[in-house]
């Protein structure tokens, strides 16, 4: 598998580089990484399989965006081109943020601006833990460690070298994780939330596929099969759901936002409205920003987009 020069999977293997970039400080480290990344671009593209080349990703993304009528009046070509290099940019941003995750002063004074922290505190004050739902928008991978600066976090991941990164880049943070499929996510989530911690999982797609715990929701002018899991966990634990986004300004500065809490459903009859409210947040986040920064364009077909039937 071809990897860009800066990526979180190989980062723990390069402690000298990591220390040198940290010593340079955020501004200089960003400039150095950007310059080196530009030099390495041609070599990286030579090793990329044809299906993963930006041109191939661009073509697939345009086709997927064409299935979302709400985007018809927008510049899908520009946003698809932006998405065609999303993977390397995600790795670059995640690597850069890892430099500062164990340095809160530099992190929050010079790199990350936080908004909506009162939303997190309001959800936390209810005493049932917080179901954190980071959206796959922008550099989403570091959201868990960033949140761990504000409250203890347990998260679930699909593909990530979490333990190595934790030891290497943010050992002082109160955060742990388990891999999807290694144990029951539902039971783990309930135990974590009942202890007062945050439990974090991405809400848009279940990598295991669509099953009975999915419901169709309106989204971008079509409908998609959305995982019901976050809503079921929220209801069982009584924990509010807090969507979270991390945006990059493409200059070494980022904006972390805790969105309005979504109350836990009280009964199963409330599940559909809670799920619809979550997906309204996802949709508005895309339409209000760069919708070409949504990782789910890689797998939009797995969400089974389907336009509502029109009555004759």
Short mmCIF file of C-alpha atoms in Angstrom, two decimals:
data_model
loop_
_atom_site.label_atom_id
_atom_site.label_comp_id
_atom_site.label_asym_id
_atom_site.label_seq_id
_atom_site.Cartn_x
_atom_site.Cartn_y
_atom_site.Cartn_z
CA UNK A 1 0.00 0.00 0.00
CA UNK A 2 1.45 3.34 -1.05
CA UNK A 3 1.68 5.87 1.75
CA UNK A 4 2.43 9.59 1.56
CA UNK A 5 5.63 10.86 3.12
CA UNK A 6 3.86 11.97 6.30
CA UNK A 7 1.45 9.41 7.71
CA UNK A 8 0.43 8.30 11.18
CA UNK A 9 1.14 4.61 10.53
CA UNK A 10 4.88 5.13 10.12
CA UNK A 11 5.22 8.12 12.44
CA UNK A 12 6.23 6.13 15.57
CA UNK A 13 9.14 4.67 13.58
CA UNK A 14 10.77 8.10 13.23
CA UNK A 15 11.35 9.55 16.71
CA UNK A 16 14.25 11.77 15.60
CA UNK A 17 12.18 13.42 12.89
CA UNK A 18 9.26 13.79 15.31
CA UNK A 19 11.48 15.48 17.92
CA UNK A 20 13.09 17.76 15.33
CA UNK A 21 9.76 18.98 14.00
CA UNK A 22 8.50 19.62 17.51
CA UNK A 23 11.65 21.60 18.29
CA UNK A 24 10.98 23.79 15.24
CA UNK A 25 7.62 24.92 16.64
CA UNK A 26 4.22 24.84 14.88
CA UNK A 27 4.80 27.52 12.28
CA UNK A 28 8.21 26.31 11.11
CA UNK A 29 7.20 22.64 11.36
CA UNK A 30 4.21 23.29 9.08
CA UNK A 31 6.43 25.00 6.50
CA UNK A 32 9.05 22.24 6.61
CA UNK A 33 6.48 19.46 6.32
CA UNK A 34 4.72 21.22 3.46
CA UNK A 35 7.96 21.68 1.51
CA UNK A 36 9.07 18.08 2.02
CA UNK A 37 5.62 16.79 1.12
CA UNK A 38 5.70 18.72 -2.14
CA UNK A 39 9.08 17.21 -3.03
CA UNK A 40 7.80 13.70 -2.27
CA UNK A 41 4.55 14.03 -4.24
CA UNK A 42 5.85 12.71 -7.56
CA UNK A 43 7.42 9.65 -5.95
CA UNK A 44 4.23 8.92 -4.01
CA UNK A 45 2.08 9.10 -7.15
CA UNK A 46 4.39 6.68 -8.96
CA UNK A 47 3.62 4.03 -6.34
CA UNK A 48 -0.12 4.61 -6.10
CA UNK A 49 -2.26 1.87 -7.69
CA UNK A 50 -4.35 3.14 -10.63
CA UNK A 51 -7.61 2.88 -8.65
CA UNK A 52 -6.16 5.12 -5.93
CA UNK A 53 -4.69 7.76 -8.22
CA UNK A 54 -6.27 11.19 -7.74
CA UNK A 55 -7.68 11.12 -11.28
CA UNK A 56 -9.51 7.84 -10.61
CA UNK A 57 -10.76 9.09 -7.24
CA UNK A 58 -11.98 12.26 -8.91
CA UNK A 59 -14.05 10.32 -11.46
CA UNK A 60 -15.65 8.11 -8.80
CA UNK A 61 -16.37 11.06 -6.56
CA UNK A 62 -18.12 13.03 -9.29
CA UNK A 63 -20.31 9.98 -9.97
CA UNK A 64 -21.17 9.69 -6.26
CA UNK A 65 -21.85 13.41 -5.91
CA UNK A 66 -24.20 13.16 -8.90
CA UNK A 67 -26.37 10.90 -6.75
CA UNK A 68 -26.91 13.75 -4.26
CA UNK A 69 -29.40 16.24 -5.81
CA UNK A 70 -28.75 18.86 -3.12
CA UNK A 71 -25.31 19.37 -4.65
CA UNK A 72 -26.57 19.99 -8.21
CA UNK A 73 -26.28 23.78 -7.98
CA UNK A 74 -22.83 23.65 -6.41
CA UNK A 75 -19.38 23.20 -7.94
CA UNK A 76 -19.10 19.43 -7.71
CA UNK A 77 -16.10 19.32 -10.03
CA UNK A 78 -14.05 21.60 -7.78
CA UNK A 79 -15.05 19.71 -4.66
CA UNK A 80 -14.39 16.32 -6.26
CA UNK A 81 -10.93 17.53 -7.24
CA UNK A 82 -10.40 18.62 -3.63
CA UNK A 83 -11.48 15.19 -2.45
CA UNK A 84 -9.16 13.42 -4.90
CA UNK A 85 -6.21 14.29 -2.61
CA UNK A 86 -8.14 13.95 0.65
CA UNK A 87 -6.26 10.82 1.78
CA UNK A 88 -2.73 12.28 1.73
CA UNK A 89 -4.00 15.53 3.23
CA UNK A 90 -5.71 13.62 6.05
CA UNK A 91 -2.44 11.86 6.83
CA UNK A 92 -0.47 15.11 6.65
CA UNK A 93 -2.82 16.97 8.99
CA UNK A 94 -3.05 14.05 11.41
CA UNK A 95 0.74 13.80 11.56
CA UNK A 96 1.12 17.53 12.13
CA UNK A 97 -1.44 17.53 14.92
CA UNK A 98 0.26 14.54 16.57
CA UNK A 99 3.29 16.75 17.12
CA UNK A 100 1.38 18.89 19.59
CA UNK A 101 -1.14 16.53 21.21
CA UNK A 102 1.04 16.15 24.30
CA UNK A 103 1.82 19.89 24.43
CA UNK A 104 -1.44 21.62 25.42
CA UNK A 105 0.01 25.14 25.50
CA UNK A 106 1.29 24.99 21.94
CA UNK A 107 -1.72 22.99 20.82
CA UNK A 108 -4.41 25.41 21.94
CA UNK A 109 -2.46 28.68 21.80
CA UNK A 110 -0.98 28.25 18.32
CA UNK A 111 -2.65 25.38 16.46
CA UNK A 112 -6.26 24.57 17.45
CA UNK A 113 -9.15 26.91 18.23
CA UNK A 114 -12.04 25.38 20.16
CA UNK A 115 -15.68 26.43 19.87
CA UNK A 116 -18.76 24.98 21.52
CA UNK A 117 -16.96 23.76 24.64
CA UNK A 118 -20.03 24.84 26.60
CA UNK A 119 -22.02 22.30 24.57
CA UNK A 120 -19.71 19.53 25.76
CA UNK A 121 -19.88 20.73 29.36
CA UNK A 122 -23.69 20.90 29.20
CA UNK A 123 -23.86 17.32 27.94
CA UNK A 124 -21.32 16.18 30.52
CA UNK A 125 -23.24 17.82 33.37
CA UNK A 126 -26.20 15.47 32.87
CA UNK A 127 -24.13 12.74 34.48
CA UNK A 128 -24.62 9.94 31.96
CA UNK A 129 -21.38 10.29 30.04
CA UNK A 130 -21.14 11.79 26.56
CA UNK A 131 -21.57 9.92 23.29
CA UNK A 132 -19.07 11.77 21.10
CA UNK A 133 -19.73 11.53 17.37
CA UNK A 134 -16.78 12.88 15.34
CA UNK A 135 -17.79 13.44 11.74
CA UNK A 136 -15.60 12.16 8.92
CA UNK A 137 -15.00 15.75 7.81
CA UNK A 138 -11.51 17.14 7.35
CA UNK A 139 -8.70 15.74 9.55
CA UNK A 140 -11.05 13.71 11.74
CA UNK A 141 -8.59 11.12 13.13
CA UNK A 142 -7.12 13.34 15.90
CA UNK A 143 -10.54 14.37 17.27
CA UNK A 144 -10.44 11.73 20.02
CA UNK A 145 -7.09 12.83 21.46
CA UNK A 146 -8.10 16.48 21.14
CA UNK A 147 -11.28 15.77 23.09
CA UNK A 148 -9.23 13.95 25.74
CA UNK A 149 -7.87 17.36 26.74
CA UNK A 150 -11.43 18.24 27.81
CA UNK A 151 -12.67 14.95 29.31
CA UNK A 152 -11.58 11.29 29.46
CA UNK A 153 -12.35 9.42 26.24
CA UNK A 154 -12.71 5.83 25.11
CA UNK A 155 -13.05 5.29 21.38
CA UNK A 156 -13.60 2.60 18.79
CA UNK A 157 -11.57 2.49 15.58
CA UNK A 158 -11.52 0.42 12.42
CA UNK A 159 -7.99 0.78 11.03
CA UNK A 160 -5.48 2.68 13.13
CA UNK A 161 -2.25 2.01 15.00
CA UNK A 162 -3.80 3.54 18.11
CA UNK A 163 -1.67 1.92 20.82
CA UNK A 164 1.60 2.84 19.11
CA UNK A 165 0.46 6.42 18.55
CA UNK A 166 -0.78 6.73 22.12
CA UNK A 167 2.56 5.67 23.56
CA UNK A 168 4.51 7.79 21.09
CA UNK A 169 2.58 11.01 20.59
CA UNK A 170 0.13 11.56 23.46
CA UNK A 171 1.05 9.35 26.43
CA UNK A 172 -0.24 11.81 29.04
CA UNK A 173 -3.84 11.82 27.78
CA UNK A 174 -6.61 9.86 29.47
CA UNK A 175 -7.75 8.00 26.38
CA UNK A 176 -8.11 4.35 25.41
CA UNK A 177 -9.50 2.49 22.45
CA UNK A 178 -10.60 -0.85 21.07
CA UNK A 179 -10.73 -2.09 17.50
CA UNK A 180 -14.10 -2.64 15.88
CA UNK A 181 -14.98 -6.33 16.08
CA UNK A 182 -12.59 -7.14 18.93
CA UNK A 183 -15.45 -6.98 21.46
CA UNK A 184 -19.05 -5.82 21.65
CA UNK A 185 -19.03 -2.11 20.90
CA UNK A 186 -22.50 -1.74 22.41
CA UNK A 187 -21.54 -3.30 25.76
CA UNK A 188 -18.23 -1.45 25.84
CA UNK A 189 -19.99 1.84 25.15
CA UNK A 190 -22.50 1.33 27.95
CA UNK A 191 -19.77 0.51 30.46
CA UNK A 192 -17.73 3.56 29.44
CA UNK A 193 -20.68 5.97 29.50
CA UNK A 194 -21.89 4.69 32.88
CA UNK A 195 -18.44 5.49 34.28
CA UNK A 196 -18.90 9.13 33.20
CA UNK A 197 -16.38 9.09 30.35
CA UNK A 198 -16.98 10.01 26.73
CA UNK A 199 -17.39 7.19 24.25
CA UNK A 200 -16.43 8.15 20.70
CA UNK A 201 -17.37 6.54 17.41
CA UNK A 202 -17.85 7.75 13.85
CA UNK A 203 -21.59 7.82 13.06
CA UNK A 204 -21.85 7.80 9.25
CA UNK A 205 -20.93 4.24 8.21
CA UNK A 206 -20.65 0.81 9.79
CA UNK A 207 -17.67 -0.84 8.03
CA UNK A 208 -19.28 -4.23 8.64
CA UNK A 209 -22.10 -3.37 6.23
CA UNK A 210 -25.81 -2.55 6.30
CA UNK A 211 -27.92 -4.70 8.63
CA UNK A 212 -31.16 -4.56 10.60
CA UNK A 213 -29.73 -1.75 12.74
CA UNK A 214 -29.92 0.75 9.89
CA UNK A 215 -32.66 3.18 8.92
CA UNK A 216 -33.18 5.34 5.85
CA UNK A 217 -32.79 9.05 6.46
CA UNK A 218 -33.08 12.06 4.14
CA UNK A 219 -29.66 13.31 3.11
CA UNK A 220 -28.49 15.72 0.38
CA UNK A 221 -31.71 15.35 -1.58
CA UNK A 222 -31.68 11.57 -1.54
CA UNK A 223 -31.89 9.00 1.27
CA UNK A 224 -29.15 6.82 2.72
CA UNK A 225 -29.05 3.80 5.00
CA UNK A 226 -27.70 5.23 8.24
CA UNK A 227 -26.40 3.21 11.21
CA UNK A 228 -28.83 3.26 14.12
CA UNK A 229 -26.11 2.19 16.55
CA UNK A 230 -25.29 5.65 17.99
CA UNK A 231 -28.96 6.28 18.75
CA UNK A 232 -29.39 2.86 20.38
CA UNK A 233 -26.33 3.43 22.57
CA UNK A 234 -27.53 6.92 23.48
CA UNK A 235 -30.96 5.65 24.52
CA UNK A 236 -29.64 2.69 26.52
CA UNK A 237 -27.15 4.84 28.44
CA UNK A 238 -29.23 8.01 28.66
CA UNK A 239 -26.18 9.80 27.22
CA UNK A 240 -26.57 12.82 24.94
CA UNK A 241 -24.92 12.70 21.52
CA UNK A 242 -22.44 15.46 20.69
CA UNK A 243 -21.37 15.73 17.03
CA UNK A 244 -17.82 17.04 16.66
CA UNK A 245 -15.99 18.48 13.67
CA UNK A 246 -12.38 19.43 13.03
CA UNK A 247 -11.64 21.78 10.15
CA UNK A 248 -8.30 22.78 8.68
CA UNK A 249 -7.47 26.28 7.46
CA UNK A 250 -4.70 24.72 5.32
CA UNK A 251 -2.07 26.87 7.03
CA UNK A 252 -1.34 24.97 10.24
CA UNK A 253 -4.45 26.16 12.08
CA UNK A 254 -7.56 24.11 12.91
CA UNK A 255 -11.03 24.66 14.32
CA UNK A 256 -12.48 22.05 16.70
CA UNK A 257 -16.23 22.43 17.22
CA UNK A 258 -18.51 20.69 19.68
CA UNK A 259 -22.00 20.94 18.22
CA UNK A 260 -25.29 21.21 20.11
CA UNK A 261 -26.01 18.06 22.11
CA UNK A 262 -28.73 15.80 20.77
CA UNK A 263 -30.77 14.50 23.72
CA UNK A 264 -30.88 10.76 24.30
CA UNK A 265 -34.11 9.20 23.00
CA UNK A 266 -36.40 8.16 25.83
CA UNK A 267 -38.16 5.33 24.00
CA UNK A 268 -37.68 3.43 20.75
CA UNK A 269 -40.34 5.61 19.13
CA UNK A 270 -37.93 8.54 19.49
CA UNK A 271 -35.08 6.78 17.66
CA UNK A 272 -36.03 7.92 14.17
CA UNK A 273 -36.24 11.60 15.07
CA UNK A 274 -32.92 11.48 16.93
CA UNK A 275 -31.23 9.81 13.95
CA UNK A 276 -32.75 12.35 11.55
CA UNK A 277 -31.50 15.19 13.74
CA UNK A 278 -27.98 13.76 13.70
CA UNK A 279 -28.00 13.50 9.91
CA UNK A 280 -29.31 17.05 9.63
CA UNK A 281 -26.14 18.13 11.45
CA UNK A 282 -24.00 16.05 9.07
CA UNK A 283 -25.75 17.52 6.03
CA UNK A 284 -25.54 21.13 7.22
CA UNK A 285 -21.86 20.66 8.10
CA UNK A 286 -21.14 19.60 4.52
CA UNK A 287 -23.26 22.28 2.87
CA UNK A 288 -21.92 25.05 5.10
CA UNK A 289 -18.28 24.15 4.39
CA UNK A 290 -16.23 22.23 1.87
CA UNK A 291 -18.30 19.16 1.06
CA UNK A 292 -15.28 17.76 -0.76
CA UNK A 293 -13.70 17.19 2.67
CA UNK A 294 -16.06 14.33 3.63
CA UNK A 295 -14.25 11.00 3.84
CA UNK A 296 -17.44 9.07 3.09
CA UNK A 297 -17.23 9.94 -0.61
CA UNK A 298 -14.82 7.01 -0.78
CA UNK A 299 -17.68 4.66 0.12
CA UNK A 300 -20.87 6.56 -0.65
CA UNK A 301 -22.21 3.58 -2.61
CA UNK A 302 -22.12 1.47 0.59
CA UNK A 303 -24.61 3.90 2.12
CA UNK A 304 -27.04 2.80 -0.60
CA UNK A 305 -28.26 6.24 -1.74
CA UNK A 306 -31.79 6.05 -3.06
CA UNK A 307 -34.08 8.86 -4.08
CA UNK A 308 -37.52 8.78 -2.43
CA UNK A 309 -40.25 7.38 -4.64
CA UNK A 310 -42.44 10.04 -6.23
CA UNK A 311 -46.16 9.38 -5.98
CA UNK A 312 -47.81 9.13 -9.38
#
